[in-house]
Amino acid sequence: MARTLAMFTDTSLCIGCRACQVACKQWNELGAEVPEWTGSYQNHSHFTDKTYRLVRFMEDPKPSGDLAWLLMSDVCKHCAEAGCLEACPTGAIYRTDFGTVNINQDVCNGCRYCVSACPFGVVSFNHETGTVRKCTFCNDRIHNGLGPACAKACPTDSIQFGFREELVRKAANRVEALKAMGFKDAQLYGADSKGFLGGLNAFFLLLAKPATYHLPDSPRLPQRNVVVDSLLSIGSALVVGLGALMAFRDRGKGDADA
Amino acid sequence: MLKTPGWEMMIVWYFFLGGIAGGAYFTAAIADNFGGPRDGRVARIGYLLSLPLTGLCGLLLIADLGVPTRFLNMLGVFKFWNPMSIGAWGLGIFGLFSFISSVLSFSTSEQMIGLRRKASLVGSIFGFFLAAYTGVLLSNTALPFWGDSRLMGALFLASGASTGMAAISLLLFLSGAPAGEGWGKLKKADRYSMVFELLVLAIFLALLGSAARPITSGHFAPLFWGGLVGAGLVIPLVLELVGQRVKAIAAVTAVLVLAGGFVLRYVVVMSTQS
């Protein structure tokens, strides 16, 4: 296995230009979509089957009464423990040798179980192809020595691409620098490989709490309860089976019953 | 910022009919193995009902896929921890047992009947599985309510039992079966299942607390309380108590239980996605 690649999105550097969003659309040949009114500059309101990179515009009220304008270029997190990958019954969703999560469009049969298994609402169903789509981490580019289109296009280095352990180190230094500058809520999201979902291969530097960016505080693998739920179902089967057994074994009395 | 899979009526029907198919089959297997000679009719109806329903289930699942011609891709992979993956396998294997038991239910040879009984005992494991796994499938998603429900599989299994038994009961009535021993036992088994289902439902709601709001309050609440709890469980149990000997009442309760089972799948599947 090759070294794990990652994308580090430093939201403190984002200027909301959406070059990443456009570069993603162009490289991946994603069709145009009808814009929607979201109440802010943001378009669309969420990832779609044709929007893999999405610049979010958040207005966060400050204690002074002003609004902080928080910008964040959001993307598939390529989780080390990926709910979508675990949920896929066809093997279409797989982990590449670089540690990223990709969907084989020739294998996916559109059952959409992965859509419900993504803790971030990334995976989206495409009604034209009948398959599910999401960020590929520019799989074709990274296998040819290029970085993802979004990182390449970013004019402020808000999106950085590289080997994961190097980027994590860089990100930790950046948090310290920001804190020294007075951004006391500066924090990394998903950088810790011992943290939630085994760490995110697309991780973030946030300037406020994750919830401000519509990110779950501590997302968990949706499949974590399979064993408990199955055992409870088996218990239910035993009770139901025993009840039926008692009813059908109960000879003699039953004649008068009907 | 979660996304819903867009599973709609075809999946609601699949969950409902899969529950009946599984429930009817394991009821038939239990009647066949542990009942008396007069339970043969219950067993045969159960087996014969499960077969076309399983076929229909498969068709519904395939039709709901984004690319239906790729349905066999599900059988290229086996993930034992993944309800969707083992569900595809389980449905297929259950269909096989349903077919074997149905064919053998026409045989009068002792040897074949013995084989049928043994086969149906193994098959009933897959019957229980088919009724329950759809609940476990929903409870292992990232979505609220579905993912919070630890007893979804147990509840769907109990509902599969009560609706499977109700379906056999209704078919007994429609085929003009005499009010023999088999029917009485079946109705008793159905009552046990319904009482158990009510119990599981109560614990299910208690464990969920406010996470159960999508079905217990708001748009889907009247359907849930009226259609499932009232018309689908409590009223049938009361009717059974007062009118045990009246055949027509047995038919009415069976229809109510079936409708309740459908409402359960409908409110669970649709509420989270609306």
Short mmCIF file of C-alpha atoms in Angstrom, two decimals:
data_model
loop_
_atom_site.label_atom_id
_atom_site.label_comp_id
_atom_site.label_asym_id
_atom_site.label_seq_id
_atom_site.Cartn_x
_atom_site.Cartn_y
_atom_site.Cartn_z
CA MET A 1 0.00 0.00 0.00
CA ALA A 2 1.17 3.42 -0.93
CA ARG A 3 1.41 6.15 1.65
CA THR A 4 -1.93 7.62 2.62
CA LEU A 5 -2.77 10.78 0.74
CA ALA A 6 -4.85 13.53 2.23
CA MET A 7 -6.43 16.86 1.60
CA PHE A 8 -6.16 19.51 4.28
CA THR A 9 -8.74 22.27 4.01
CA ASP A 10 -7.66 25.27 6.09
CA THR A 11 -10.87 27.29 6.36
CA SER A 12 -8.98 30.28 7.81
CA LEU A 13 -7.47 30.85 4.36
CA CYS A 14 -10.65 30.40 2.32
CA ILE A 15 -11.84 33.53 0.51
CA GLY A 16 -14.99 31.94 -0.91
CA CYS A 17 -13.95 32.31 -4.54
CA ARG A 18 -15.24 28.83 -5.42
CA ALA A 19 -12.40 28.12 -7.83
CA CYS A 20 -12.27 24.64 -6.24
CA GLN A 21 -15.95 24.07 -6.92
CA VAL A 22 -15.55 25.09 -10.55
CA ALA A 23 -12.28 23.18 -11.07
CA CYS A 24 -13.96 20.07 -9.67
CA LYS A 25 -16.88 20.45 -12.04
CA GLN A 26 -14.60 20.96 -15.01
CA TRP A 27 -12.14 18.16 -14.36
CA ASN A 28 -14.82 15.63 -13.46
CA GLU A 29 -17.13 16.80 -16.27
CA LEU A 30 -20.03 17.38 -13.90
CA GLY A 31 -23.01 19.00 -15.56
CA ALA A 32 -24.44 22.38 -14.74
CA GLU A 33 -27.29 22.57 -12.27
CA VAL A 34 -30.08 25.04 -11.70
CA PRO A 35 -28.94 27.33 -8.87
CA GLU A 36 -31.06 27.54 -5.76
CA TRP A 37 -31.74 30.35 -3.34
CA THR A 38 -30.06 29.44 -0.07
CA GLY A 39 -30.25 32.82 1.63
CA SER A 40 -26.52 33.39 1.18
CA TYR A 41 -23.81 33.23 -1.46
CA GLN A 42 -23.75 29.47 -1.04
CA ASN A 43 -24.84 27.33 -3.94
CA HIS A 44 -25.99 24.60 -3.64
CA SER A 45 -27.32 24.08 -0.15
CA HIS A 46 -25.67 20.67 0.00
CA PHE A 47 -23.60 18.21 -2.02
CA THR A 48 -25.36 16.88 -5.09
CA ASP A 49 -24.58 14.19 -7.63
CA LYS A 50 -22.94 16.96 -9.67
CA THR A 51 -21.36 19.03 -6.88
CA TYR A 52 -18.51 17.21 -5.12
CA ARG A 53 -16.78 20.32 -3.79
CA LEU A 54 -18.99 22.86 -2.10
CA VAL A 55 -18.00 26.17 -0.60
CA ARG A 56 -20.15 26.79 2.44
CA PHE A 57 -20.87 30.34 3.64
CA MET A 58 -21.70 30.54 7.34
CA GLU A 59 -22.79 33.62 9.25
CA ASP A 60 -21.89 33.16 12.89
CA PRO A 61 -23.18 35.70 15.45
CA LYS A 62 -20.40 37.02 17.67
CA PRO A 63 -20.90 38.18 21.29
CA SER A 64 -20.34 41.78 20.11
CA GLY A 65 -23.45 41.46 17.95
CA ASP A 66 -21.48 41.39 14.70
CA LEU A 67 -21.57 38.48 12.35
CA ALA A 68 -18.46 36.45 11.64
CA TRP A 69 -18.35 35.32 8.03
CA LEU A 70 -17.02 31.81 8.02
CA LEU A 71 -16.12 30.12 4.75
CA MET A 72 -15.39 26.49 4.24
CA SER A 73 -14.75 24.41 1.16
CA ASP A 74 -16.45 21.12 2.02
CA VAL A 75 -15.81 17.76 0.39
CA CYS A 76 -16.08 14.01 0.93
CA LYS A 77 -14.01 13.20 4.00
CA HIS A 78 -12.59 9.89 2.69
CA CYS A 79 -13.00 8.45 6.20
CA ALA A 80 -10.53 5.82 7.37
CA GLU A 81 -13.59 3.94 8.66
CA ALA A 82 -16.12 4.77 5.96
CA GLY A 83 -19.82 4.11 6.52
CA CYS A 84 -20.54 4.14 2.77
CA LEU A 85 -17.86 1.56 2.07
CA GLU A 86 -19.11 -0.73 4.82
CA ALA A 87 -22.69 -0.37 3.56
CA CYS A 88 -21.98 -1.12 -0.10
CA PRO A 89 -23.31 -4.61 -0.97
CA THR A 90 -21.77 -4.78 -4.45
CA GLY A 91 -18.17 -3.89 -3.71
CA ALA A 92 -18.53 -0.82 -5.94
CA ILE A 93 -17.25 1.39 -3.13
CA TYR A 94 -13.63 0.56 -2.45
CA ARG A 95 -10.51 1.94 -0.83
CA THR A 96 -7.73 2.86 -3.19
CA ASP A 97 -4.08 2.12 -2.56
CA PHE A 98 -3.74 5.76 -1.46
CA GLY A 99 -6.33 5.33 1.29
CA THR A 100 -9.06 7.30 -0.46
CA VAL A 101 -12.62 6.02 -0.92
CA ASN A 102 -13.93 5.70 -4.45
CA ILE A 103 -17.06 4.42 -6.22
CA ASN A 104 -16.68 2.15 -9.23
CA GLN A 105 -19.40 3.50 -11.53
CA ASP A 106 -19.41 0.27 -13.56
CA VAL A 107 -20.31 -1.86 -10.54
CA CYS A 108 -22.70 0.32 -8.50
CA ASN A 109 -26.29 -0.82 -8.99
CA GLY A 110 -27.94 2.11 -7.26
CA CYS A 111 -29.31 0.46 -4.09
CA ARG A 112 -28.56 3.73 -2.23
CA TYR A 113 -27.75 2.09 1.11
CA CYS A 114 -24.50 4.09 1.19
CA VAL A 115 -26.48 7.35 0.94
CA SER A 116 -28.11 6.57 4.29
CA ALA A 117 -24.80 5.38 5.77
CA CYS A 118 -22.76 8.56 5.22
CA PRO A 119 -22.53 10.56 8.48
CA PHE A 120 -21.87 13.73 6.41
CA GLY A 121 -24.54 13.40 3.72
CA VAL A 122 -21.94 13.30 0.95
CA VAL A 123 -22.96 10.38 -1.27
CA SER A 124 -25.63 11.42 -3.76
CA PHE A 125 -27.80 9.47 -6.18
CA ASN A 126 -27.63 10.36 -9.87
CA HIS A 127 -30.98 9.74 -11.53
CA GLU A 128 -29.52 9.73 -15.04
CA THR A 129 -26.93 7.00 -14.49
CA GLY A 130 -28.83 5.25 -11.69
CA THR A 131 -25.65 5.14 -9.64
CA VAL A 132 -24.34 7.05 -6.63
CA ARG A 133 -21.69 9.73 -6.95
CA LYS A 134 -19.25 11.53 -4.74
CA CYS A 135 -15.79 13.09 -4.73
CA THR A 136 -13.28 10.66 -6.23
CA PHE A 137 -10.28 12.51 -4.73
CA CYS A 138 -9.55 12.98 -8.47
CA ASN A 139 -8.61 9.33 -8.63
CA ASP A 140 -7.38 9.66 -12.21
CA ARG A 141 -5.15 12.60 -11.30
CA ILE A 142 -3.58 11.17 -8.15
CA HIS A 143 -2.72 7.97 -9.97
CA ASN A 144 -0.84 10.10 -12.49
CA GLY A 145 1.18 12.15 -10.09
CA LEU A 146 -1.15 15.14 -9.96
CA GLY A 147 -3.02 16.60 -7.00
CA PRO A 148 -6.81 16.89 -6.96
CA ALA A 149 -8.21 19.60 -9.22
CA CYS A 150 -9.67 21.57 -6.28
CA ALA A 151 -6.33 21.78 -4.47
CA LYS A 152 -4.58 22.73 -7.70
CA ALA A 153 -7.02 25.56 -8.36
CA CYS A 154 -7.12 27.02 -4.85
CA PRO A 155 -5.43 30.46 -5.01
CA THR A 156 -4.85 30.80 -1.25
CA ASP A 157 -3.63 27.29 -0.39
CA SER A 158 -6.76 26.82 1.68
CA ILE A 159 -6.90 23.36 0.13
CA GLN A 160 -3.61 21.52 0.41
CA PHE A 161 -2.76 18.09 -0.90
CA GLY A 162 -0.03 15.73 0.19
CA PHE A 163 0.95 12.81 2.38
CA ARG A 164 -1.30 12.58 5.37
CA GLU A 165 1.24 12.55 8.20
CA GLU A 166 3.06 15.59 6.75
CA LEU A 167 -0.18 17.53 6.33
CA VAL A 168 -1.31 16.71 9.87
CA ARG A 169 1.95 18.09 11.24
CA LYS A 170 1.56 21.23 9.15
CA ALA A 171 -2.05 21.62 10.27
CA ALA A 172 -1.13 21.32 13.96
CA ASN A 173 1.42 24.11 13.57
CA ARG A 174 -1.14 26.26 11.79
CA VAL A 175 -3.63 25.82 14.67
CA GLU A 176 -0.97 26.97 17.15
CA ALA A 177 -0.18 30.00 14.98
CA LEU A 178 -3.87 30.93 14.69
CA LYS A 179 -4.40 30.55 18.43
CA ALA A 180 -1.45 32.86 19.04
CA MET A 181 -3.13 35.33 16.69
CA GLY A 182 -6.26 35.26 18.85
CA PHE A 183 -8.46 32.74 17.07
CA LYS A 184 -9.12 30.85 20.28
CA ASP A 185 -11.63 28.39 18.76
CA ALA A 186 -9.25 27.30 15.99
CA GLN A 187 -9.26 23.51 15.87
CA LEU A 188 -8.61 20.56 13.61
CA TYR A 189 -11.47 18.36 12.50
CA GLY A 190 -10.75 14.74 11.60
CA ALA A 191 -6.95 15.05 11.70
CA ASP A 192 -6.52 12.61 14.57
CA SER A 193 -6.23 9.06 13.25
CA LYS A 194 -7.14 7.80 16.72
CA GLY A 195 -10.24 10.02 16.77
CA PHE A 196 -13.65 9.51 15.21
CA LEU A 197 -13.96 7.28 12.13
CA GLY A 198 -10.26 6.47 12.37
CA GLY A 199 -9.49 9.94 11.10
CA LEU A 200 -10.54 11.69 7.92
CA ASN A 201 -8.29 11.68 4.87
CA ALA A 202 -9.85 15.02 3.95
CA PHE A 203 -9.57 16.90 7.23
CA PHE A 204 -10.22 20.51 8.14
CA LEU A 205 -9.05 23.43 10.20
CA LEU A 206 -12.08 25.21 11.62
CA LEU A 207 -12.32 28.61 13.30
CA ALA A 208 -15.39 27.68 15.34
CA LYS A 209 -17.14 24.64 16.72
CA PRO A 210 -17.89 21.90 14.13
CA ALA A 211 -21.65 22.49 14.52
CA THR A 212 -21.18 26.03 13.19
CA TYR A 213 -20.03 24.45 9.93
CA HIS A 214 -22.92 21.94 9.95
CA LEU A 215 -20.48 19.17 10.84
CA PRO A 216 -21.34 16.54 13.46
CA ASP A 217 -19.27 16.87 16.65
CA SER A 218 -18.32 13.26 16.85
CA PRO A 219 -19.66 11.21 13.93
CA ARG A 220 -19.74 7.46 14.47
CA LEU A 221 -19.72 4.49 12.14
CA PRO A 222 -23.39 3.67 11.44
CA GLN A 223 -22.65 -0.05 11.39
CA ARG A 224 -21.45 -0.12 15.00
CA ASN A 225 -24.69 -1.71 16.29
CA VAL A 226 -25.11 -4.60 13.84
CA VAL A 227 -24.22 -7.23 16.44
CA VAL A 228 -26.47 -5.87 19.20
CA ASP A 229 -29.41 -5.33 16.84
CA SER A 230 -28.99 -8.82 15.39
CA LEU A 231 -28.83 -10.45 18.82
CA LEU A 232 -31.99 -8.60 19.86
CA SER A 233 -33.66 -9.84 16.66
CA ILE A 234 -32.60 -13.41 17.44
CA GLY A 235 -34.08 -12.99 20.92
CA SER A 236 -37.30 -11.79 19.33
CA ALA A 237 -37.27 -14.82 17.01
CA LEU A 238 -36.89 -17.18 19.96
CA VAL A 239 -39.87 -15.65 21.78
CA VAL A 240 -42.06 -15.63 18.67
CA GLY A 241 -41.02 -19.17 17.77
CA LEU A 242 -41.66 -20.41 21.28
CA GLY A 243 -45.10 -18.77 21.28
CA ALA A 244 -46.03 -20.45 18.02
CA LEU A 245 -44.64 -23.73 19.30
CA MET A 246 -46.78 -23.53 22.42
CA ALA A 247 -49.87 -22.66 20.39
CA PHE A 248 -49.43 -25.51 17.93
CA ARG A 249 -48.36 -28.09 20.52
CA ASP A 250 -51.36 -27.31 22.66
CA ARG A 251 -53.47 -30.24 21.45
CA GLY A 252 -57.00 -31.03 22.50
CA LYS A 253 -57.82 -27.57 23.77
CA GLY A 254 -57.50 -26.04 20.33
CA ASP A 255 -60.56 -27.92 19.01
CA ALA A 256 -62.91 -25.84 21.05
CA ASP A 257 -61.04 -22.68 20.23
CA ALA A 258 -62.09 -22.02 16.68
CA MET B 1 -26.77 17.69 6.79
CA LEU B 2 -27.61 14.06 6.17
CA LYS B 3 -29.09 12.57 3.02
CA THR B 4 -31.91 10.06 2.76
CA PRO B 5 -31.73 7.16 0.30
CA GLY B 6 -35.06 7.92 -1.39
CA TRP B 7 -36.55 4.50 -0.65
CA GLU B 8 -40.24 4.81 -1.26
CA MET B 9 -43.32 2.66 -1.81
CA MET B 10 -41.52 -0.27 -3.44
CA ILE B 11 -39.33 -0.64 -0.37
CA VAL B 12 -42.33 -0.22 1.96
CA TRP B 13 -44.07 -3.05 0.09
CA TYR B 14 -40.92 -5.14 0.14
CA PHE B 15 -40.49 -4.76 3.91
CA PHE B 16 -44.18 -5.60 4.41
CA LEU B 17 -44.37 -8.59 2.05
CA GLY B 18 -40.97 -9.91 3.13
CA GLY B 19 -42.22 -9.92 6.71
CA ILE B 20 -45.34 -11.85 5.70
CA ALA B 21 -43.35 -14.34 3.61
CA GLY B 22 -40.90 -15.01 6.44
CA GLY B 23 -43.64 -15.10 9.09
CA ALA B 24 -45.92 -17.37 7.09
CA TYR B 25 -43.04 -19.75 6.37
CA PHE B 26 -41.78 -20.19 9.91
CA THR B 27 -45.36 -20.48 11.16
CA ALA B 28 -45.93 -23.22 8.59
CA ALA B 29 -42.69 -24.93 9.59
CA ILE B 30 -43.66 -24.91 13.26
CA ALA B 31 -47.18 -26.17 12.47
CA ASP B 32 -45.70 -28.84 10.21
CA ASN B 33 -43.12 -30.06 12.70
CA PHE B 34 -44.83 -29.64 16.03
CA GLY B 35 -48.55 -29.54 15.22
CA GLY B 36 -50.97 -32.38 14.76
CA PRO B 37 -52.40 -33.92 11.58
CA ARG B 38 -55.07 -31.23 11.41
CA ASP B 39 -52.50 -28.48 11.13
CA GLY B 40 -51.46 -29.68 7.69
CA ARG B 41 -53.61 -27.09 5.99
CA VAL B 42 -51.99 -24.21 7.88
CA ALA B 43 -48.57 -25.55 6.94
CA ARG B 44 -49.40 -25.95 3.28
CA ILE B 45 -50.97 -22.46 2.99
CA GLY B 46 -47.96 -20.98 4.77
CA TYR B 47 -45.46 -22.61 2.43
CA LEU B 48 -47.47 -21.85 -0.68
CA LEU B 49 -48.00 -18.23 0.36
CA SER B 50 -44.32 -17.60 1.04
CA LEU B 51 -43.22 -18.69 -2.43
CA PRO B 52 -44.96 -16.10 -4.66
CA LEU B 53 -44.39 -13.39 -2.05
CA THR B 54 -40.66 -14.10 -2.08
CA GLY B 55 -40.64 -13.86 -5.86
CA LEU B 56 -42.50 -10.58 -5.66
CA CYS B 57 -40.03 -9.35 -3.02
CA GLY B 58 -37.13 -10.06 -5.31
CA LEU B 59 -38.81 -8.23 -8.17
CA LEU B 60 -39.55 -5.19 -5.98
CA LEU B 61 -35.95 -5.02 -4.82
CA ILE B 62 -34.60 -5.30 -8.34
CA ALA B 63 -37.05 -2.73 -9.71
CA ASP B 64 -36.04 -0.24 -7.02
CA LEU B 65 -32.36 -0.34 -8.00
CA GLY B 66 -30.90 2.53 -9.97
CA VAL B 67 -29.54 0.03 -12.49
CA PRO B 68 -31.80 -3.04 -12.21
CA THR B 69 -29.78 -5.08 -14.71
CA ARG B 70 -26.89 -5.02 -12.24
CA PHE B 71 -28.82 -6.74 -9.44
CA LEU B 72 -26.50 -9.76 -9.59
CA ASN B 73 -23.63 -7.52 -8.45
CA MET B 74 -25.08 -7.96 -4.96
CA LEU B 75 -24.19 -11.64 -5.17
CA GLY B 76 -20.60 -11.00 -6.17
CA VAL B 77 -19.76 -9.89 -2.64
CA PHE B 78 -20.55 -11.33 0.77
CA LYS B 79 -20.19 -8.97 3.72
CA PHE B 80 -21.48 -10.83 6.76
CA TRP B 81 -21.66 -7.62 8.83
CA ASN B 82 -23.68 -5.77 6.20
CA PRO B 83 -27.48 -6.25 6.38
CA MET B 84 -27.93 -5.25 2.72
CA SER B 85 -25.37 -7.80 1.58
CA ILE B 86 -26.53 -10.75 3.67
CA GLY B 87 -30.12 -9.67 2.95
CA ALA B 88 -29.67 -10.28 -0.76
CA TRP B 89 -28.15 -13.68 -0.05
CA GLY B 90 -30.71 -14.50 2.64
CA LEU B 91 -33.65 -13.65 0.38
CA GLY B 92 -32.25 -15.92 -2.33
CA ILE B 93 -31.66 -18.84 0.02
CA PHE B 94 -35.06 -18.34 1.63
CA GLY B 95 -36.65 -18.48 -1.82
CA LEU B 96 -34.95 -21.81 -2.40
CA PHE B 97 -36.32 -23.28 0.84
CA SER B 98 -39.73 -21.81 0.15
CA PHE B 99 -39.70 -23.53 -3.24
CA ILE B 100 -38.60 -26.89 -1.81
CA SER B 101 -41.21 -26.81 0.98
CA SER B 102 -43.95 -25.72 -1.43
CA VAL B 103 -43.22 -28.52 -3.88
CA LEU B 104 -42.96 -31.11 -1.11
CA SER B 105 -46.22 -29.91 0.44
CA PHE B 106 -48.03 -31.75 -2.39
CA SER B 107 -46.31 -35.03 -1.66
CA THR B 108 -48.06 -37.78 0.28
CA SER B 109 -45.07 -40.06 0.63
CA GLU B 110 -43.83 -40.41 4.21
CA GLN B 111 -40.25 -40.01 3.12
CA MET B 112 -40.95 -36.74 1.32
CA ILE B 113 -43.00 -35.38 4.23
CA GLY B 114 -40.11 -36.17 6.56
CA LEU B 115 -37.72 -34.40 4.22
CA ARG B 116 -40.07 -31.40 4.00
CA ARG B 117 -40.23 -31.11 7.78
CA LYS B 118 -36.48 -31.23 8.15
CA ALA B 119 -35.93 -28.78 5.30
CA SER B 120 -38.50 -26.37 6.69
CA LEU B 121 -36.78 -26.31 10.08
CA VAL B 122 -33.62 -25.07 8.40
CA GLY B 123 -35.62 -22.81 6.09
CA SER B 124 -37.43 -21.21 9.01
CA ILE B 125 -34.10 -19.77 10.16
CA PHE B 126 -34.06 -17.85 6.88
CA GLY B 127 -37.74 -17.00 7.38
CA PHE B 128 -36.95 -15.37 10.71
CA PHE B 129 -34.00 -13.69 9.05
CA LEU B 130 -36.10 -12.25 6.21
CA ALA B 131 -38.64 -10.81 8.63
CA ALA B 132 -35.99 -9.19 10.86
CA TYR B 133 -33.05 -8.12 8.73
CA THR B 134 -34.86 -5.19 7.10
CA GLY B 135 -35.17 -3.63 10.55
CA VAL B 136 -31.48 -4.17 11.30
CA LEU B 137 -30.73 -2.66 7.89
CA LEU B 138 -32.51 0.56 8.83
CA SER B 139 -31.06 0.66 12.34
CA ASN B 140 -27.51 0.64 10.99
CA THR B 141 -27.66 3.87 9.05
CA ALA B 142 -26.45 7.35 9.94
CA LEU B 143 -30.00 8.73 9.90
CA PRO B 144 -31.80 9.83 13.08
CA PHE B 145 -34.61 7.57 14.39
CA TRP B 146 -33.57 4.68 12.10
CA GLY B 147 -30.01 4.63 13.41
CA ASP B 148 -31.19 5.19 17.00
CA SER B 149 -33.53 2.18 17.02
CA ARG B 150 -31.93 -0.78 18.72
CA LEU B 151 -35.13 -2.86 18.49
CA MET B 152 -36.12 -2.22 14.86
CA GLY B 153 -35.18 -5.77 13.80
CA ALA B 154 -36.94 -7.33 16.79
CA LEU B 155 -40.05 -5.24 16.07
CA PHE B 156 -40.10 -6.08 12.37
CA LEU B 157 -39.75 -9.76 13.25
CA ALA B 158 -42.69 -9.64 15.65
CA SER B 159 -44.71 -7.81 13.01
CA GLY B 160 -43.65 -10.34 10.37
CA ALA B 161 -44.95 -13.10 12.66
CA SER B 162 -48.29 -11.44 13.37
CA THR B 163 -48.88 -10.46 9.73
CA GLY B 164 -47.68 -13.81 8.38
CA MET B 165 -50.08 -15.63 10.68
CA ALA B 166 -52.87 -13.19 9.84
CA ALA B 167 -52.29 -13.79 6.13
CA ILE B 168 -52.59 -17.57 6.57
CA SER B 169 -55.68 -17.02 8.70
CA LEU B 170 -57.27 -14.86 6.02
CA LEU B 171 -56.50 -17.42 3.33
CA LEU B 172 -58.03 -20.17 5.50
CA PHE B 173 -61.18 -18.07 5.74
CA LEU B 174 -61.27 -17.26 2.02
CA SER B 175 -60.76 -20.90 1.06
CA GLY B 176 -63.80 -21.78 3.17
CA ALA B 177 -61.82 -23.93 5.55
CA PRO B 178 -63.80 -25.53 8.34
CA ALA B 179 -63.22 -24.07 11.77
CA GLY B 180 -60.88 -26.89 12.66
CA GLU B 181 -58.16 -27.23 15.18
CA GLY B 182 -55.48 -25.74 12.96
CA TRP B 183 -57.19 -22.40 12.64
CA GLY B 184 -57.75 -22.09 16.36
CA LYS B 185 -54.10 -22.79 17.07
CA LEU B 186 -53.04 -20.36 14.40
CA LYS B 187 -55.17 -17.62 15.89
CA LYS B 188 -53.72 -18.35 19.29
CA ALA B 189 -50.20 -18.11 17.90
CA ASP B 190 -51.16 -14.83 16.22
CA ARG B 191 -52.48 -13.48 19.53
CA TYR B 192 -49.19 -14.37 21.22
CA SER B 193 -47.30 -12.60 18.44
CA MET B 194 -49.47 -9.50 18.68
CA VAL B 195 -49.08 -9.25 22.45
CA PHE B 196 -45.33 -9.67 22.03
CA GLU B 197 -45.29 -7.08 19.25
CA LEU B 198 -47.08 -4.58 21.50
CA LEU B 199 -44.54 -5.26 24.21
CA VAL B 200 -41.57 -4.85 21.86
CA LEU B 201 -43.15 -1.69 20.44
CA ALA B 202 -43.51 -0.23 23.94
CA ILE B 203 -39.85 -0.94 24.78
CA PHE B 204 -38.82 0.30 21.31
CA LEU B 205 -40.53 3.65 21.97
CA ALA B 206 -39.26 3.86 25.55
CA LEU B 207 -35.66 3.28 24.47
CA LEU B 208 -35.93 5.82 21.67
CA GLY B 209 -37.52 8.53 23.80
CA SER B 210 -37.61 11.78 21.87
CA ALA B 211 -35.83 10.14 18.90
CA ALA B 212 -39.15 8.40 18.11
CA ARG B 213 -40.83 11.74 17.39
CA PRO B 214 -40.92 11.27 13.60
CA ILE B 215 -43.60 8.61 14.13
CA THR B 216 -45.10 9.44 17.53
CA SER B 217 -45.87 13.08 16.85
CA GLY B 218 -46.50 15.22 13.82
CA HIS B 219 -47.61 14.22 10.35
CA PHE B 220 -47.24 10.45 10.77
CA ALA B 221 -48.59 10.23 14.33
CA PRO B 222 -52.29 9.63 13.49
CA LEU B 223 -51.31 6.79 11.18
CA PHE B 224 -48.93 5.31 13.73
CA TRP B 225 -51.22 5.50 16.76
CA GLY B 226 -54.48 4.89 14.91
CA GLY B 227 -53.36 2.59 12.13
CA LEU B 228 -50.73 0.45 13.84
CA VAL B 229 -51.28 0.60 17.61
CA GLY B 230 -55.07 0.97 17.52
CA ALA B 231 -56.46 -0.70 14.42
CA GLY B 232 -53.49 -3.01 13.86
CA LEU B 233 -52.87 -4.40 17.33
CA VAL B 234 -55.23 -3.35 20.15
CA ILE B 235 -58.54 -3.64 18.27
CA PRO B 236 -57.67 -7.05 16.75
CA LEU B 237 -56.72 -8.35 20.20
CA VAL B 238 -60.00 -7.07 21.68
CA LEU B 239 -62.00 -8.51 18.77
CA GLU B 240 -60.29 -11.86 19.25
CA LEU B 241 -61.24 -11.83 22.91
CA VAL B 242 -64.92 -11.11 22.37
CA GLY B 243 -65.55 -12.95 19.13
CA GLN B 244 -63.25 -15.93 19.13
CA ARG B 245 -65.79 -18.30 17.64
CA VAL B 246 -67.08 -16.11 14.84
CA LYS B 247 -65.29 -16.84 11.58
CA ALA B 248 -66.05 -13.46 10.04
CA ILE B 249 -64.45 -11.68 13.01
CA ALA B 250 -61.32 -13.75 12.51
CA ALA B 251 -61.21 -12.53 8.93
CA VAL B 252 -61.73 -8.90 10.00
CA THR B 253 -58.96 -9.11 12.61
CA ALA B 254 -56.63 -10.68 10.03
CA VAL B 255 -57.24 -7.78 7.63
CA LEU B 256 -56.66 -5.26 10.43
CA VAL B 257 -53.41 -6.92 11.50
CA LEU B 258 -52.19 -6.94 7.90
CA ALA B 259 -53.06 -3.27 7.48
CA GLY B 260 -51.25 -2.51 10.75
CA GLY B 261 -48.14 -4.31 9.52
CA PHE B 262 -48.18 -2.21 6.37
CA VAL B 263 -48.63 0.99 8.37
CA LEU B 264 -45.63 0.08 10.54
CA ARG B 265 -43.33 -0.23 7.51
CA TYR B 266 -44.85 2.86 5.91
CA VAL B 267 -44.43 5.21 8.87
CA VAL B 268 -40.94 3.94 9.67
CA VAL B 269 -39.65 4.19 6.11
CA MET B 270 -41.36 7.41 5.07
CA SER B 271 -41.20 9.51 8.25
CA THR B 272 -37.40 9.68 8.30
CA GLN B 273 -37.31 10.57 4.63
CA SER B 274 -39.97 13.25 4.57
#
